[in-house]
Tab-separated table of N, CA and C in Angstrom:
chain	number	residue	atom	x	y	z
A	1	SER	N	64.114	92.671	114.923
A	1	SER	CA	64.507	94.061	114.449
A	1	SER	C	65.702	93.929	113.590
A	2	PRO	N	66.023	94.853	112.773
A	2	PRO	CA	67.167	94.944	111.879
A	2	PRO	C	68.390	94.947	112.678
A	3	ALA	N	68.634	95.554	113.842
A	3	ALA	CA	69.780	95.542	114.651
A	3	ALA	C	70.038	94.284	115.195
A	4	PHE	N	69.063	93.571	115.741
A	4	PHE	CA	69.241	92.293	116.118
A	4	PHE	C	69.711	91.241	115.009
A	5	SER	N	69.074	91.405	113.923
A	5	SER	CA	69.426	90.544	112.934
A	5	SER	C	70.928	90.675	112.523
A	6	ALA	N	71.370	91.843	112.345
A	6	ALA	CA	72.783	92.169	112.070
A	6	ALA	C	73.641	91.720	113.199
A	7	GLN	N	73.278	91.902	114.526
A	7	GLN	CA	74.216	91.282	115.500
A	7	GLN	C	74.129	89.729	115.406
A	8	HIS	N	73.081	89.110	115.189
A	8	HIS	CA	73.013	87.680	115.103
A	8	HIS	C	73.868	87.292	114.000
A	9	ALA	N	73.698	87.885	112.808
A	9	ALA	CA	74.663	87.389	111.719
A	9	ALA	C	76.082	87.541	111.947
A	10	ALA	N	76.521	88.646	112.548
A	10	ALA	CA	77.894	88.909	113.061
A	10	ALA	C	78.310	87.843	113.956
A	11	GLY	N	77.509	87.577	115.044
A	11	GLY	CA	77.851	86.511	116.022
A	11	GLY	C	77.962	85.058	115.475
A	12	SER	N	77.020	84.758	114.661
A	12	SER	CA	77.083	83.371	114.033
A	12	SER	C	78.159	83.290	113.165
A	13	ALA	N	78.492	84.175	112.367
A	13	ALA	CA	79.611	84.163	111.387
A	13	ALA	C	80.849	84.042	112.164
A	14	SER	N	80.981	84.949	113.278
A	14	SER	CA	82.181	84.794	114.104
A	14	SER	C	82.384	83.501	114.741
A	15	LEU	N	81.311	82.949	115.352
A	15	LEU	CA	81.431	81.625	115.929
A	15	LEU	C	81.889	80.584	114.746
A	16	SER	N	81.367	80.556	113.636
A	16	SER	CA	81.705	79.717	112.567
A	16	SER	C	83.135	79.911	112.186
A	17	PHE	N	83.627	81.099	112.156
A	17	PHE	CA	85.038	81.448	111.892
A	17	PHE	C	85.969	80.861	112.891
A	18	ILE	N	85.543	81.104	114.186
A	18	ILE	CA	86.406	80.494	115.279
A	18	ILE	C	86.375	79.002	115.256
A	19	ASN	N	85.291	78.365	114.716
A	19	ASN	CA	85.271	76.909	114.729
A	19	ASN	C	85.921	76.342	113.419
A	20	SER	N	86.634	77.269	112.644
A	20	SER	CA	87.460	76.838	111.635
A	20	SER	C	86.658	76.369	110.413
A	21	GLU	N	85.336	76.839	110.271
A	21	GLU	CA	84.582	76.318	109.189
A	21	GLU	C	84.990	77.089	107.875
A	22	TYR	N	84.537	76.560	106.744
A	22	TYR	CA	85.005	77.077	105.458
A	22	TYR	C	83.888	77.657	104.663
A	23	GLU	N	82.613	77.341	104.804
A	23	GLU	CA	81.580	77.885	104.071
A	23	GLU	C	80.816	79.008	104.724
A	24	PHE	N	80.675	80.052	103.967
A	24	PHE	CA	80.008	81.298	104.519
A	24	PHE	C	79.284	81.818	103.365
A	25	SER	N	77.923	82.272	103.733
A	25	SER	CA	77.144	82.947	102.879
A	25	SER	C	77.597	84.547	102.570
A	26	PRO	N	77.310	85.146	101.534
A	26	PRO	CA	77.855	86.486	101.262
A	26	PRO	C	77.365	87.458	102.383
A	27	ARG	N	76.194	87.259	103.050
A	27	ARG	CA	75.964	88.001	104.224
A	27	ARG	C	76.884	87.711	105.379
A	28	GLN	N	77.298	86.455	105.607
A	28	GLN	CA	78.197	86.061	106.641
A	28	GLN	C	79.478	86.676	106.431
A	29	VAL	N	79.990	86.731	105.043
A	29	VAL	CA	81.358	87.252	104.690
A	29	VAL	C	81.347	88.726	105.105
A	30	GLY	N	80.311	89.476	104.684
A	30	GLY	CA	80.197	90.797	104.966
A	30	GLY	C	80.202	91.169	106.548
A	31	ALA	N	79.449	90.356	107.385
A	31	ALA	CA	79.520	90.417	108.855
A	31	ALA	C	80.831	90.218	109.257
A	32	LEU	N	81.689	89.187	108.779
A	32	LEU	CA	82.944	88.971	109.269
A	32	LEU	C	83.858	90.093	108.983
A	33	LEU	N	83.744	90.587	107.769
A	33	LEU	CA	84.639	91.776	107.338
A	33	LEU	C	84.434	93.005	108.250
A	34	ARG	N	83.153	93.260	108.539
A	34	ARG	CA	82.764	94.273	109.326
A	34	ARG	C	83.463	93.988	110.841
A	35	SER	N	83.402	92.782	111.334
A	35	SER	CA	83.944	92.514	112.529
A	35	SER	C	85.511	92.444	112.640
A	36	LEU	N	86.079	92.041	111.599
A	36	LEU	CA	87.540	91.845	111.569
A	36	LEU	C	88.325	92.906	110.833
A	37	GLN	N	87.673	94.026	110.566
A	37	GLN	CA	88.359	95.081	109.676
A	37	GLN	C	89.504	95.755	110.356
A	38	SER	N	89.606	95.664	111.712
A	38	SER	CA	90.793	96.322	112.321
A	38	SER	C	92.023	95.320	112.339
A	39	GLU	N	91.774	94.107	111.812
A	39	GLU	CA	92.972	93.124	111.771
A	39	GLU	C	93.292	93.100	110.320
A	40	SER	N	94.675	93.062	110.069
A	40	SER	CA	95.060	92.901	108.559
A	40	SER	C	94.615	91.424	108.022
A	41	CYS	N	94.630	91.424	106.812
A	41	CYS	CA	94.322	90.096	106.167
A	41	CYS	C	95.357	89.077	106.660
A	42	SER	N	96.678	89.388	106.632
A	42	SER	CA	97.616	88.392	106.943
A	42	SER	C	97.493	87.896	108.405
A	43	GLU	N	97.063	88.762	109.330
A	43	GLU	CA	96.923	88.483	110.720
A	43	GLU	C	95.750	87.539	110.770
A	44	ARG	N	94.619	87.892	110.081
A	44	ARG	CA	93.306	87.088	110.237
A	44	ARG	C	93.823	85.612	109.740
A	45	LEU	N	94.510	85.479	108.615
A	45	LEU	CA	94.883	84.167	108.119
A	45	LEU	C	95.779	83.425	109.094
A	46	ARG	N	96.958	84.158	109.682
A	46	ARG	CA	97.740	83.558	110.553
A	46	ARG	C	96.928	82.848	111.777
A	47	TRP	N	95.981	83.731	112.305
A	47	TRP	CA	95.186	83.177	113.493
A	47	TRP	C	94.350	82.137	113.106
A	48	TRP	N	93.639	82.115	111.917
A	48	TRP	CA	92.799	81.121	111.564
A	48	TRP	C	93.412	79.819	111.374
A	49	LEU	N	94.651	79.862	110.646
A	49	LEU	CA	95.443	78.783	110.417
A	49	LEU	C	96.007	78.046	111.760
A	50	ALA	N	96.336	78.892	112.636
A	50	ALA	CA	96.839	78.337	114.081
A	50	ALA	C	95.702	77.721	114.707
A	51	VAL	N	94.562	78.284	114.710
A	51	VAL	CA	93.328	77.642	115.474
A	51	VAL	C	93.022	76.349	114.703
A	52	ARG	N	92.946	76.473	113.451
A	52	ARG	CA	92.617	75.201	112.559
A	52	ARG	C	93.648	74.088	112.652
A	53	SER	N	94.871	74.391	112.980
A	53	SER	CA	95.816	73.289	113.141
A	53	SER	C	95.533	72.562	114.471
A	54	CYS	N	94.905	73.175	115.432
A	54	CYS	CA	94.596	72.460	116.681
A	54	CYS	C	93.372	71.623	116.511
A	55	ARG	N	92.482	71.600	115.383
A	55	ARG	CA	91.295	71.056	115.330
A	55	ARG	C	91.534	69.682	114.466
A	56	ARG	N	90.846	68.733	114.685
A	56	ARG	CA	90.741	67.512	113.968
A	56	ARG	C	89.734	67.638	112.736
A	57	ARG	N	90.313	68.343	111.723
A	57	ARG	CA	89.339	68.599	110.471
A	57	ARG	C	90.180	68.112	109.356
A	58	PRO	N	89.408	67.707	108.276
A	58	PRO	CA	90.267	67.560	107.190
A	58	PRO	C	90.788	68.837	106.601
A	59	ASP	N	92.076	68.821	106.140
A	59	ASP	CA	92.605	70.083	105.684
A	59	ASP	C	92.238	70.344	104.190
A	60	ARG	N	91.285	71.293	104.209
A	60	ARG	CA	90.927	71.852	102.858
A	60	ARG	C	91.600	72.924	102.408
A	61	ASP	N	91.498	73.279	100.981
A	61	ASP	CA	92.096	74.421	100.467
A	61	ASP	C	91.106	75.665	100.736
A	62	TRP	N	91.554	76.413	101.647
A	62	TRP	CA	90.610	77.462	102.026
A	62	TRP	C	90.555	78.496	100.858
A	63	GLN	N	91.524	78.473	99.844
A	63	GLN	CA	91.454	79.495	98.803
A	63	GLN	C	90.461	79.279	97.856
A	64	ALA	N	89.754	77.987	97.829
A	64	ALA	CA	88.672	77.747	96.963
A	64	ALA	C	87.346	77.821	97.593
A	65	THR	N	87.181	78.548	98.726
A	65	THR	CA	86.028	78.593	99.365
A	65	THR	C	85.637	80.188	99.591
A	66	PRO	N	84.447	80.452	100.048
A	66	PRO	CA	84.072	81.747	100.415
A	66	PRO	C	84.994	82.398	101.485
A	67	LEU	N	85.560	81.685	102.250
A	67	LEU	CA	86.362	82.136	103.199
A	67	LEU	C	87.612	82.875	102.827
A	68	ALA	N	87.998	82.564	101.488
A	68	ALA	CA	89.228	83.273	101.009
A	68	ALA	C	88.987	84.751	101.042
A	69	LYS	N	87.773	85.343	100.887
A	69	LYS	CA	87.479	86.738	100.994
A	69	LYS	C	87.924	87.325	102.374
A	70	ILE	N	87.803	86.485	103.391
A	70	ILE	CA	88.216	87.167	104.643
A	70	ILE	C	89.651	87.244	104.832
A	71	PHE	N	90.464	86.499	103.952
A	71	PHE	CA	91.978	86.766	104.059
A	71	PHE	C	92.602	87.529	102.946
A	72	THR	N	91.678	87.863	101.924
A	72	THR	CA	92.214	88.739	100.985
A	72	THR	C	91.616	90.077	100.756
A	73	VAL	N	90.469	90.313	101.534
A	73	VAL	CA	89.806	91.658	101.460
A	73	VAL	C	89.866	92.365	102.624
A	74	ALA	N	90.383	93.666	102.647
A	74	ALA	CA	90.624	94.386	103.927
A	74	ALA	C	89.513	94.668	104.643
A	75	SER	N	88.230	95.055	103.919
A	75	SER	CA	87.070	95.526	104.642
A	75	SER	C	85.962	95.232	103.757
A	76	GLU	N	84.715	95.383	104.161
A	76	GLU	CA	83.514	95.270	103.457
A	76	GLU	C	83.429	96.344	102.360
A	77	GLN	N	84.097	97.536	102.770
A	77	GLN	CA	84.029	98.585	101.665
A	77	GLN	C	85.057	98.283	100.660
A	78	SER	N	86.084	97.518	100.848
A	78	SER	CA	87.011	97.193	99.815
A	78	SER	C	86.392	96.034	98.901
A	79	LEU	N	85.405	95.176	99.583
A	79	LEU	CA	84.697	94.284	98.850
A	79	LEU	C	83.702	94.975	97.840
A	80	LEU	N	83.005	96.025	98.381
A	80	LEU	CA	82.217	96.733	97.505
A	80	LEU	C	82.876	97.521	96.365
A	81	ARG	N	84.063	98.067	96.749
A	81	ARG	CA	84.790	98.717	95.591
A	81	ARG	C	85.134	97.692	94.611
A	82	ARG	N	85.600	96.522	95.084
A	82	ARG	CA	86.024	95.461	94.058
A	82	ARG	C	84.874	95.129	93.147
A	83	SER	N	83.707	94.871	93.826
A	83	SER	CA	82.409	94.471	93.192
A	83	SER	C	82.081	95.604	92.068
A	84	ALA	N	82.273	96.812	92.370
A	84	ALA	CA	81.950	97.917	91.482
A	84	ALA	C	82.938	97.871	90.288
A	85	MET	N	84.201	97.660	90.580
A	85	MET	CA	85.276	97.659	89.630
A	85	MET	C	84.994	96.490	88.641
A	86	VAL	N	84.737	95.423	89.274
A	86	VAL	CA	84.440	94.011	88.358
A	86	VAL	C	83.188	94.304	87.483
A	87	SER	N	82.164	95.002	88.036
A	87	SER	CA	81.028	95.153	87.164
A	87	SER	C	81.363	96.283	86.136
A	88	ALA	N	82.053	97.201	86.305
A	88	ALA	CA	82.505	98.152	85.306
A	88	ALA	C	83.218	97.300	84.253
A	89	VAL	N	84.214	96.614	84.569
A	89	VAL	CA	84.979	95.850	83.601
A	89	VAL	C	84.149	95.021	82.808
A	90	HIS	N	83.220	94.261	83.312
A	90	HIS	CA	82.363	93.437	82.686
A	90	HIS	C	81.528	94.249	81.649
A	91	ARG	N	80.991	95.292	82.150
A	91	ARG	CA	80.196	96.137	81.192
A	91	ARG	C	80.853	96.583	80.064
A	92	GLN	N	82.169	97.035	80.351
A	92	GLN	CA	82.917	97.604	79.284
A	92	GLN	C	83.401	96.449	78.182
A	93	LEU	N	83.595	95.171	78.667
A	93	LEU	CA	83.914	94.079	77.920
A	93	LEU	C	82.705	93.742	77.082
A	94	ARG	N	81.559	93.785	77.669
A	94	ARG	CA	80.392	93.557	76.793
A	94	ARG	C	80.203	94.559	75.583
A	95	THR	N	80.574	95.730	75.966
A	95	THR	CA	80.528	96.647	74.768
A	95	THR	C	81.596	96.500	73.746
A	96	LYS	N	82.604	95.869	74.087
A	96	LYS	CA	83.806	95.573	73.293
A	96	LYS	C	83.516	94.145	72.519
A	97	LYS	N	82.403	93.404	73.047
A	97	LYS	CA	82.003	92.022	72.593
A	97	LYS	C	83.259	91.169	72.916
A	98	LEU	N	83.606	91.198	74.147
A	98	LEU	CA	84.789	90.212	74.600
A	98	LEU	C	84.336	89.503	75.725
A	99	TYR	N	84.676	88.296	75.681
A	99	TYR	CA	84.640	87.331	76.977
A	99	TYR	C	85.775	87.620	77.842
A	100	VAL	N	85.478	87.354	79.114
A	100	VAL	CA	86.603	87.626	80.277
A	100	VAL	C	87.814	86.849	79.865
A	101	GLN	N	87.745	85.517	79.362
A	101	GLN	CA	88.810	84.730	79.009
A	101	GLN	C	89.575	85.310	77.835
A	102	ASP	N	88.858	85.757	76.929
A	102	ASP	CA	89.402	86.396	75.661
A	102	ASP	C	90.108	87.682	75.951
A	103	ALA	N	89.486	88.457	76.721
A	103	ALA	CA	90.049	89.856	77.232
A	103	ALA	C	91.465	89.677	77.778
A	104	PHE	N	91.650	88.627	78.593
A	104	PHE	CA	93.017	88.348	79.217
A	104	PHE	C	94.022	88.210	78.127
A	105	SER	N	93.648	87.468	77.089
A	105	SER	CA	94.630	87.328	75.949
A	105	SER	C	94.888	88.461	75.191
A	106	VAL	N	93.807	89.242	74.908
A	106	VAL	CA	93.962	90.658	74.324
A	106	VAL	C	94.856	91.592	75.168
A	107	PHE	N	94.689	91.558	76.390
A	107	PHE	CA	95.481	92.521	77.264
A	107	PHE	C	96.908	91.959	77.422
A	108	ASP	N	97.225	90.841	77.253
A	108	ASP	CA	98.542	90.326	77.405
A	108	ASP	C	99.345	90.526	76.198
A	109	HIS	N	99.858	91.769	75.998
A	109	HIS	CA	100.478	92.232	74.780
A	109	HIS	C	101.688	91.395	74.363
A	110	ASP	N	102.552	90.895	75.361
A	110	ASP	CA	103.639	90.282	74.982
A	110	ASP	C	103.449	88.762	74.862
A	111	GLY	N	102.213	88.216	75.249
A	111	GLY	CA	101.829	86.861	75.066
A	111	GLY	C	102.611	85.950	76.011
A	112	ASN	N	103.146	86.437	77.282
A	112	ASN	CA	103.766	85.610	78.095
A	112	ASN	C	102.864	84.900	79.146
A	113	GLY	N	101.646	85.096	78.989
A	113	GLY	CA	100.688	84.336	80.022
A	113	GLY	C	100.474	85.167	81.262
A	114	VAL	N	100.942	86.241	81.498
A	114	VAL	CA	100.588	87.072	82.701
A	114	VAL	C	100.417	88.525	82.234
A	115	LEU	N	99.729	89.202	83.077
A	115	LEU	CA	99.467	90.727	82.864
A	115	LEU	C	100.338	91.410	83.809
A	116	THR	N	101.122	92.427	83.221
A	116	THR	CA	101.912	93.339	84.072
A	116	THR	C	100.998	94.519	84.477
A	117	CYS	N	101.415	95.289	85.428
A	117	CYS	CA	100.729	96.519	85.830
A	117	CYS	C	100.601	97.257	84.655
A	118	SER	N	101.493	97.450	83.783
A	118	SER	CA	101.535	98.393	82.472
A	118	SER	C	100.372	97.824	81.513
A	119	GLU	N	100.390	96.447	81.362
A	119	GLU	CA	99.368	95.925	80.488
A	119	GLU	C	97.989	96.029	81.029
A	120	LEU	N	97.826	95.902	82.244
A	120	LEU	CA	96.455	96.143	83.046
A	120	LEU	C	96.144	97.622	82.878
A	121	PHE	N	97.041	98.540	83.196
A	121	PHE	CA	96.735	99.957	82.942
A	121	PHE	C	96.322	100.277	81.694
A	122	SER	N	97.056	99.822	80.619
A	122	SER	CA	96.653	100.071	79.172
A	122	SER	C	95.194	99.351	78.887
A	123	ALA	N	95.019	98.115	79.474
A	123	ALA	CA	93.746	97.534	79.176
A	123	ALA	C	92.579	98.431	79.715
A	124	PHE	N	92.700	98.865	80.923
A	124	PHE	CA	91.818	99.691	81.604
A	124	PHE	C	91.452	101.066	80.824
A	125	GLN	N	92.625	101.701	80.299
A	125	GLN	CA	92.424	102.794	79.490
A	125	GLN	C	91.682	102.440	78.159
A	126	TRP	N	92.015	101.421	77.548
A	126	TRP	CA	91.378	100.981	76.333
A	126	TRP	C	89.813	100.787	76.576
A	127	LEU	N	89.498	100.240	77.808
A	127	LEU	CA	88.113	99.967	78.104
A	127	LEU	C	87.359	101.160	78.644
A	128	GLY	N	88.202	102.354	78.648
A	128	GLY	CA	87.490	103.610	79.064
A	128	GLY	C	87.354	103.782	80.623
A	129	LEU	N	88.140	103.025	81.356
A	129	LEU	CA	88.063	103.189	82.813
A	129	LEU	C	89.211	103.913	83.350
A	130	LYS	N	88.997	104.944	83.867
A	130	LYS	CA	89.945	105.921	84.477
A	130	LYS	C	90.597	105.346	85.883
A	131	MET	N	91.885	105.043	85.777
A	131	MET	CA	92.537	104.611	86.983
A	131	MET	C	93.864	105.284	87.064
A	132	LEU	N	94.418	105.558	88.222
A	132	LEU	CA	95.757	105.937	88.309
A	132	LEU	C	96.721	104.659	88.231
A	133	PRO	N	97.984	105.108	87.880
A	133	PRO	CA	98.959	103.893	87.972
A	133	PRO	C	99.060	103.362	89.406
A	134	ALA	N	98.994	104.204	90.359
A	134	ALA	CA	99.147	103.625	91.744
A	134	ALA	C	97.917	102.695	92.148
A	135	ASP	N	96.685	103.049	91.553
A	135	ASP	CA	95.675	102.226	91.850
A	135	ASP	C	95.671	100.810	91.140
A	136	VAL	N	96.311	100.820	90.022
A	136	VAL	CA	96.569	99.622	89.159
A	136	VAL	C	97.433	98.696	89.965
A	137	HIS	N	98.476	99.360	90.516
A	137	HIS	CA	99.468	98.554	91.186
A	137	HIS	C	98.860	98.049	92.409
A	138	GLU	N	98.055	98.876	93.175
A	138	GLU	CA	97.394	98.254	94.319
A	138	GLU	C	96.422	97.082	93.954
A	139	LEU	N	95.894	97.236	92.849
A	139	LEU	CA	94.889	96.285	92.322
A	139	LEU	C	95.574	94.875	92.058
A	140	VAL	N	96.657	95.023	91.408
A	140	VAL	CA	97.531	93.802	91.093
A	140	VAL	C	98.083	93.128	92.341
A	141	ARG	N	98.523	93.979	93.258
A	141	ARG	CA	98.843	93.333	94.527
A	141	ARG	C	97.642	92.601	95.185
A	142	SER	N	96.481	93.208	95.160
A	142	SER	CA	95.364	92.456	95.691
A	142	SER	C	94.836	91.230	95.120
A	143	ILE	N	95.063	91.085	93.679
A	143	ILE	CA	94.458	89.873	93.033
A	143	ILE	C	95.577	89.091	92.611
A	144	ASP	N	96.880	89.312	92.883
A	144	ASP	CA	97.968	88.348	92.636
A	144	ASP	C	97.992	87.452	93.672
A	145	ALA	N	97.591	86.020	93.417
A	145	ALA	CA	97.451	85.040	94.404
A	145	ALA	C	98.833	84.546	94.904
A	146	ASP	N	99.894	84.669	93.920
A	146	ASP	CA	101.150	83.973	94.322
A	146	ASP	C	102.238	85.138	94.602
A	147	SER	N	101.779	86.260	94.695
A	147	SER	CA	102.661	87.430	94.943
A	147	SER	C	103.752	87.441	94.093
A	148	ASP	N	103.736	87.349	92.906
A	148	ASP	CA	105.045	87.398	92.066
A	148	ASP	C	104.910	88.653	91.155
A	149	GLY	N	103.913	89.513	91.519
A	149	GLY	CA	103.804	90.788	90.851
A	149	GLY	C	103.139	90.925	89.492
A	150	PHE	N	102.673	89.707	89.090
A	150	PHE	CA	101.963	89.687	87.821
A	150	PHE	C	100.492	88.954	88.139
A	151	VAL	N	99.681	89.267	87.208
A	151	VAL	CA	98.311	88.768	87.089
A	151	VAL	C	98.288	87.547	86.231
A	152	SER	N	98.182	86.402	86.798
A	152	SER	CA	98.000	85.102	85.920
A	152	SER	C	96.514	85.104	85.318
A	153	GLN	N	96.363	84.221	84.410
A	153	GLN	CA	94.898	83.978	83.846
A	153	GLN	C	93.999	83.477	85.005
A	154	ALA	N	94.494	82.635	86.005
A	154	ALA	CA	93.761	82.176	87.021
A	154	ALA	C	93.446	83.219	88.007
A	155	ASP	N	94.432	84.139	88.141
A	155	ASP	CA	94.208	85.319	89.079
A	155	ASP	C	93.023	86.236	88.485
A	156	TRP	N	93.235	86.474	87.014
A	156	TRP	CA	92.244	87.332	86.337
A	156	TRP	C	90.811	86.686	86.551
A	157	LEU	N	90.778	85.359	86.188
A	157	LEU	CA	89.412	84.840	86.198
A	157	LEU	C	88.857	84.778	87.597
A	158	ALA	N	89.619	84.565	88.595
A	158	ALA	CA	89.210	84.604	90.040
A	158	ALA	C	88.641	86.001	90.472
A	159	TRP	N	89.431	87.090	90.012
A	159	TRP	CA	89.066	88.377	90.327
A	159	TRP	C	87.789	88.767	89.541
A	160	MET	N	87.625	88.354	88.303
A	160	MET	CA	86.414	88.752	87.553
A	160	MET	C	85.172	87.733	87.811
A	161	ALA	N	85.331	86.864	88.720
A	161	ALA	CA	84.095	85.927	89.118
A	161	ALA	C	83.287	86.886	89.858
A	162	PRO	N	81.984	86.516	89.745
A	162	PRO	CA	81.055	87.313	90.636
A	162	PRO	C	81.336	87.244	92.091
A	163	VAL	N	81.050	88.412	92.685
A	163	VAL	CA	81.268	88.395	94.240
A	163	VAL	C	80.229	87.850	94.949
């Protein structure tokens, strides 16, 4: 039954998470996000790192795995909003005949290699995407991997990658 299948997916993903595994399918990521949505991203990461430190596993960079979404996305709903936003940006970039990498350079008005909130807000306006400044600030906080307040090209490419 569908209910059993969903419960099985959530249970299996949760056990893999507890076992400090790194690789998760999109379905397992969704199940984990539903299971862990009451915990903050930072609390999830703190707990997982503490458990992993007790295990005899090679230390891999979790940020380069599907597991990263568990520590950077608050809920499955957030993941769906992100996916919709990324799709809208891709669609608008295609109408402007821009590649994702080239768009970053176009949006970086001062040429310093990072996007500010203002540059990103202007970029979204130019693309015809309606966003409030507060939404752009929240978006920058969510995709800024090093928490410096700017979107680097690596941040941009990671955010624009298919979910």
